[in-house]
Amino acid sequence: MNKADCVIIGAGVIGLAIGRALSFLGRDVLVLEENEHVGMGTSSRNSEVVHAGIYYPENSLKAKFCVQGRKLIYDFFHKYNINYKKLGKIIIGTNEEELKALELLEHNARNNGVELTYLNRIDVKKLEPEINCSGSLLSNESGIFDSHSFMLALQSDIERNNGAIVKKCRVKGGELNKNGIVIKIDDKEESKVICKTVINCSGLGAQELSNNFIGINKNKIPNIFYAKGNYFYLNKKAPFSRLVYPIPGKHSLGIHFTPDLSGRGRFGPDIEWTDIINYEVDSKRLASFYSDIKKYWPNVKSEMLSPGYAGIRTKVNKTKASDFIIHTPKETGCENFYSLYGIDSPGLTSCLSIAEHLKKVISSA
Ligand SMILES: Cc1cc2nc3c(=O)[nH]c(=O)nc-3n(C[C@H](O)[C@H](O)[C@H](O)COP(=O)(O)OP(=O)(O)OC[C@H]3O[C@@H](n4cnc5c(N)ncnc54)[C@H](O)[C@@H]3O)c2cc1C
């Protein structure tokens, strides 16, 4: 049987960030990824936004890791020369009720240590003349970045620290034995790996994978719900210079505008509960995109929008907003087995602080 020190399952932004942090601790890191490249899952199907930490309830893991992670990730961009733009963002209220919601958001953000500036309708017109609103909040800390270069930089650090990333390698499950945790790639004896530490960072597959490990505390594994987020591209030059967000919903931030680094604009993601992983965007969703966008951008025309791409959020709850879940041996019931669940937005922003957290927990275990 093969031997390994620390195995991370899944080379998305979370697995790579944790692998990198542990490789700097001197651990021998092996990242196993089922796809042929890193970051082909949710980590490449998102808005590539660095979030400030405005929305998440005070003391939630999302609030804590987003605010810490945002600072770490901007430092990382400087140090590793990753392309980013701190464009800033405005959150828009279009009526009295939404202005009240903005007040609550501002209060929540302040509790999380995030400063926002209130702008009235005239202030907004000066900054973003095409926007129609009654008032808005301005966040100067929000930005966009090149998530692919970021992930490649994480991968390079792992490899520089003598770690390895093995692609096209799907982990089926595993079991505990007296010498450690045995990982099964397939049923052949020669493709089993015995490891000291295992961290399940397999995103949409995390619950299924934990269920396939014999000896893990199954009753602690949370539920999983898929919340697909569709995007529509804007087929003309973007009329906004900042990120533009409506008032958020319970499970999503509302159909917002973000440009990519080349300046191409897109709207989304919306929310579509689904049981399957299917990334096609149904063009019939155009009507609801158009009516949502028109509320804050009256000049939008439906022919300016075309189906783009989609990502799938992993949610642990369908009835209320869900938080990140990080299971340590206390919850998994298995010494040295860690598992992350429900890492949806702001997972990109938070990845470096989640990694720092796990580094501390694992090094003191
Ligand atoms: C529509 C959308 C928009 C978002 N926008 C933002 C944003 O703007 N800003 C932000 O901060 N966050 C955003 N997020 C959240 C962010 O994208 C995720 O939190 C983050 O990408 C999760 O990374 P991950 O590594 O956990 O998952 P993934 O990137 O999915 O990585 C998991 C990896 O595990 C691999 N894997 C799965 N099962 C196995 C197995 N059995 N064996 C081996 N490998 C396996 C998969 O192939 C995959 O590569 C968004 C998410 C969505 C869906």
Coordinates of N, CA and C in Angstrom, one line a residue, residues 137-249:
L137 N -25.5 52.0 -0.7 CA -24.4 51.8 0.2 C -23.2 51.6 -0.7
L138 N -22.1 52.3 -0.4 CA -20.8 52.1 -1.2 C -19.8 51.4 -0.4
S139 N -19.3 50.3 -1.0 CA -18.2 49.6 -0.3 C -16.9 49.7 -1.1
N140 N -15.9 50.3 -0.5 CA -14.7 50.5 -1.3 C -13.8 49.3 -1.3
E141 N -14.1 48.4 -0.4 CA -13.2 47.2 -0.3 C -13.5 46.1 -1.3
S142 N -14.6 46.2 -2.0 CA -15.0 45.1 -2.9 C -14.2 45.2 -4.2
G143 N -13.9 44.0 -4.8 CA -13.1 44.0 -6.0 C -13.3 42.8 -6.8
I144 N -12.6 42.7 -8.0 CA -12.6 41.5 -8.8 C -11.2 41.0 -9.0
F145 N -11.0 39.7 -9.3 CA -9.6 39.3 -9.5 C -9.6 38.1 -10.4
D146 N -8.3 37.7 -10.8 CA -8.1 36.6 -11.7 C -7.9 35.3 -10.9
S147 N -9.1 34.6 -10.7 CA -9.1 33.5 -9.8 C -8.2 32.3 -10.4
H148 N -8.0 32.3 -11.7 CA -7.2 31.2 -12.3 C -5.7 31.3 -11.9
S149 N -5.2 32.6 -12.1 CA -3.8 32.8 -11.8 C -3.6 32.6 -10.3
F150 N -4.6 33.0 -9.5 CA -4.6 32.8 -8.0 C -4.4 31.4 -7.7
M151 N -5.2 30.5 -8.3 CA -5.1 29.1 -8.0 C -3.8 28.5 -8.5
L152 N -3.3 29.0 -9.6 CA -2.0 28.5 -10.1 C -0.9 28.9 -9.1
A153 N -1.0 30.0 -8.5 CA 0.0 30.5 -7.6 C -0.1 29.6 -6.3
L154 N -1.3 29.2 -5.9 CA -1.4 28.3 -4.7 C -0.7 27.0 -5.1
Q155 N -1.1 26.5 -6.3 CA -0.5 25.2 -6.7 C 1.0 25.3 -6.7
S156 N 1.6 26.4 -7.3 CA 3.1 26.5 -7.4 C 3.7 26.4 -6.0
D157 N 3.1 27.1 -5.0 CA 3.7 27.1 -3.7 C 3.7 25.6 -3.1
I158 N 2.6 24.9 -3.3 CA 2.5 23.5 -2.8 C 3.7 22.7 -3.5
E159 N 3.9 22.9 -4.8 CA 4.9 22.1 -5.5 C 6.3 22.6 -5.1
R160 N 6.5 23.9 -4.9 CA 7.8 24.4 -4.4 C 8.1 23.8 -3.0
N161 N 7.1 23.5 -2.2 CA 7.3 23.0 -0.9 C 7.3 21.5 -0.9
N162 N 7.6 20.9 -2.1 CA 7.7 19.4 -2.3 C 6.4 18.7 -2.2
G163 N 5.3 19.4 -2.3 CA 4.0 18.7 -2.3 C 3.6 18.3 -3.7
A164 N 2.6 17.5 -3.9 CA 2.2 17.1 -5.3 C 0.7 17.2 -5.4
I165 N 0.3 17.4 -6.7 CA -1.1 17.5 -7.0 C -1.3 16.4 -8.1
V166 N -2.1 15.4 -7.8 CA -2.4 14.3 -8.7 C -3.8 14.5 -9.3
K167 N -3.8 14.7 -10.7 CA -5.1 15.0 -11.3 C -5.7 13.7 -11.9
K168 N -6.9 13.8 -12.4 CA -7.6 12.6 -12.9 C -7.6 11.5 -11.9
C169 N -7.8 11.8 -10.6 CA -7.7 10.9 -9.5 C -8.9 11.0 -8.6
R170 N -9.9 10.2 -8.9 CA -11.1 10.3 -8.1 C -11.0 9.4 -6.9
V171 N -11.2 10.0 -5.7 CA -11.2 9.2 -4.5 C -12.6 8.6 -4.3
K172 N -12.7 7.3 -4.1 CA -14.0 6.7 -4.0 C -14.5 6.7 -2.5
G173 N -13.6 6.6 -1.6 CA -13.9 6.6 -0.2 C -12.7 6.1 0.6
G174 N -13.0 5.5 1.7 CA -11.9 5.0 2.5 C -12.3 4.3 3.8
E175 N -11.4 4.0 4.6 CA -11.7 3.4 5.9 C -10.6 3.7 6.9
L176 N -10.9 3.6 8.2 CA -9.9 3.8 9.2 C -9.3 2.4 9.6
N177 N -8.0 2.4 9.7 CA -7.4 1.2 10.4 C -6.4 1.6 11.5
K178 N -5.8 0.7 12.1 CA -5.0 1.0 13.3 C -3.8 1.9 12.9
N179 N -3.4 1.9 11.7 CA -2.2 2.6 11.3 C -2.5 4.0 10.7
G180 N -3.8 4.3 10.5 CA -4.1 5.6 9.9 C -5.4 5.5 9.1
I181 N -5.5 6.4 8.1 CA -6.7 6.5 7.3 C -6.4 5.9 5.9
V182 N -7.1 4.9 5.4 CA -6.9 4.4 4.1 C -7.8 5.0 3.1
I183 N -7.2 5.5 2.0 CA -8.0 6.1 1.0 C -8.1 5.2 -0.2
K184 N -9.3 5.1 -0.8 CA -9.4 4.1 -1.9 C -9.6 4.9 -3.2
I185 N -8.7 4.7 -4.1 CA -8.9 5.4 -5.5 C -9.8 4.5 -6.3
D186 N -9.5 3.2 -6.3 CA -10.4 2.2 -6.8 C -10.2 1.0 -5.9
D187 N -10.7 -0.2 -6.3 CA -10.7 -1.3 -5.4 C -9.4 -2.1 -5.4
K188 N -8.5 -1.7 -6.3 CA -7.2 -2.5 -6.3 C -6.3 -2.1 -5.1
E189 N -5.6 -3.1 -4.6 CA -4.8 -2.9 -3.4 C -3.7 -1.8 -3.7
E190 N -3.1 -1.9 -4.9 CA -2.0 -1.0 -5.2 C -2.5 0.5 -5.4
S191 N -3.8 0.7 -5.4 CA -4.2 2.1 -5.5 C -4.8 2.6 -4.2
K192 N -4.5 1.9 -3.1 CA -4.9 2.4 -1.8 C -3.7 3.2 -1.3
V193 N -4.1 4.3 -0.5 CA -3.1 5.1 0.1 C -3.3 5.2 1.6
I194 N -2.3 4.9 2.4 CA -2.6 5.1 3.9 C -2.0 6.4 4.3
C195 N -2.8 7.2 5.0 CA -2.3 8.6 5.3 C -2.5 8.9 6.8
K196 N -1.8 9.9 7.2 CA -1.9 10.3 8.6 C -3.1 11.3 8.7
T197 N -3.2 12.3 7.8 CA -4.2 13.3 7.9 C -5.0 13.3 6.6
V198 N -6.3 13.4 6.6 CA -7.1 13.6 5.4 C -8.0 14.8 5.6
I199 N -8.1 15.6 4.5 CA -9.0 16.8 4.6 C -9.9 16.7 3.3
N200 N -11.1 16.6 3.6 CA -12.1 16.5 2.5 C -12.5 17.9 2.0
C201 N -12.0 18.3 0.9 CA -12.4 19.6 0.3 C -13.0 19.4 -1.0
S202 N -13.9 18.5 -1.1 CA -14.4 18.1 -2.4 C -15.7 18.8 -2.8
G203 N -16.0 19.9 -2.2 CA -17.1 20.8 -2.6 C -18.4 20.1 -2.8
L204 N -18.9 20.1 -4.0 CA -20.3 19.5 -4.2 C -20.3 18.0 -3.9
G205 N -19.1 17.4 -3.8 CA -19.1 16.0 -3.5 C -18.7 15.6 -2.1
A206 N -18.6 16.7 -1.2 CA -18.1 16.5 0.1 C -18.9 15.5 1.0
Q207 N -20.3 15.7 0.9 CA -21.1 14.9 1.8 C -21.1 13.4 1.3
E208 N -21.1 13.2 0.0 CA -21.1 11.8 -0.5 C -19.8 11.2 -0.2
L209 N -18.7 11.9 -0.3 CA -17.4 11.3 0.0 C -17.3 10.9 1.5
S210 N -17.7 11.8 2.4 CA -17.6 11.5 3.8 C -18.5 10.2 4.1
N211 N -19.6 10.1 3.4 CA -20.5 9.0 3.6 C -19.8 7.7 3.1
N212 N -18.8 7.8 2.2 CA -18.1 6.6 1.7 C -16.9 6.3 2.5
F213 N -16.7 6.9 3.7 CA -15.6 6.6 4.6 C -16.1 5.8 5.7
I214 N -15.7 4.5 5.8 CA -16.1 3.7 6.9 C -15.4 4.1 8.2
G215 N -16.2 4.4 9.2 CA -15.6 4.8 10.5 C -15.9 6.2 10.8
I216 N -16.4 7.0 9.8 CA -16.7 8.4 10.1 C -18.1 8.5 10.7
N217 N -18.2 9.4 11.6 CA -19.5 9.7 12.3 C -20.5 10.2 11.3
K218 N -21.4 9.3 10.8 CA -22.3 9.6 9.7 C -23.4 10.6 10.1
N219 N -23.8 10.5 11.4 CA -25.0 11.3 11.7 C -24.6 12.8 11.9
K220 N -23.3 13.1 11.8 CA -22.9 14.5 11.9 C -22.8 15.2 10.5
I221 N -22.8 14.3 9.4 CA -22.6 14.9 8.1 C -23.9 15.7 7.7
P222 N -23.7 17.0 7.3 CA -24.9 17.8 7.1 C -25.6 17.4 5.8
N223 N -26.8 17.9 5.6 CA -27.5 17.8 4.3 C -26.8 18.6 3.2
I224 N -27.1 18.2 2.0 CA -26.6 19.1 0.9 C -27.7 19.4 -0.1
F225 N -27.8 20.7 -0.5 CA -28.7 21.1 -1.4 C -27.9 21.9 -2.5
Y226 N -28.3 21.7 -3.8 CA -27.6 22.4 -4.8 C -28.4 23.7 -5.2
A227 N -27.8 24.8 -5.2 CA -28.5 26.0 -5.6 C -27.7 26.6 -6.8
K228 N -28.3 26.3 -7.9 CA -27.6 26.7 -9.2 C -27.7 28.2 -9.3
G229 N -26.6 28.8 -9.9 CA -26.6 30.2 -10.1 C -26.3 30.5 -11.6
N230 N -27.3 31.0 -12.3 CA -27.1 31.3 -13.8 C -26.6 32.7 -14.0
Y231 N -25.8 32.9 -15.1 CA -25.4 34.2 -15.5 C -25.8 34.5 -16.9
F232 N -26.1 35.8 -17.1 CA -26.3 36.3 -18.5 C -25.2 37.3 -18.8
Y233 N -24.7 37.2 -20.0 CA -23.7 38.2 -20.4 C -24.3 39.5 -20.9
L234 N -23.6 40.6 -20.7 CA -24.1 41.9 -21.3 C -23.3 42.0 -22.6
N235 N -24.1 42.2 -23.7 CA -23.4 42.2 -25.1 C -23.0 43.6 -25.5
K236 N -22.8 44.5 -24.6 CA -22.3 45.8 -25.0 C -21.4 46.3 -23.9
K237 N -20.8 47.4 -24.2 CA -19.9 48.0 -23.2 C -20.6 48.3 -21.9
A238 N -20.0 47.9 -20.8 CA -20.7 48.0 -19.5 C -20.9 49.5 -19.2
P239 N -22.1 49.9 -18.8 CA -22.3 51.3 -18.4 C -21.9 51.7 -17.0
F240 N -21.4 50.7 -16.2 CA -21.1 50.9 -14.8 C -19.6 50.8 -14.6
S241 N -19.0 51.6 -13.7 CA -17.6 51.4 -13.4 C -17.4 50.7 -12.1
R242 N -18.5 50.4 -11.3 CA -18.4 49.6 -10.1 C -19.2 48.3 -10.2
L243 N -19.1 47.5 -9.2 CA -20.0 46.4 -9.1 C -21.3 46.9 -8.6
V244 N -22.4 46.4 -9.1 CA -23.8 46.9 -8.8 C -24.6 45.8 -8.3
Y245 N -25.1 45.9 -7.0 CA -25.9 44.8 -6.4 C -27.2 45.4 -5.9
P246 N -28.3 44.5 -6.1 CA -29.5 44.9 -5.5 C -29.5 44.5 -4.0
I247 N -30.7 44.6 -3.3 CA -30.8 44.1 -1.9 C -30.7 42.5 -2.0
P248 N -29.9 41.9 -1.1 CA -29.8 40.5 -1.2 C -31.0 39.7 -0.8
G249 N -31.1 38.5 -1.3 CA -32.2 37.5 -0.8 C -31.6 36.6 0.3

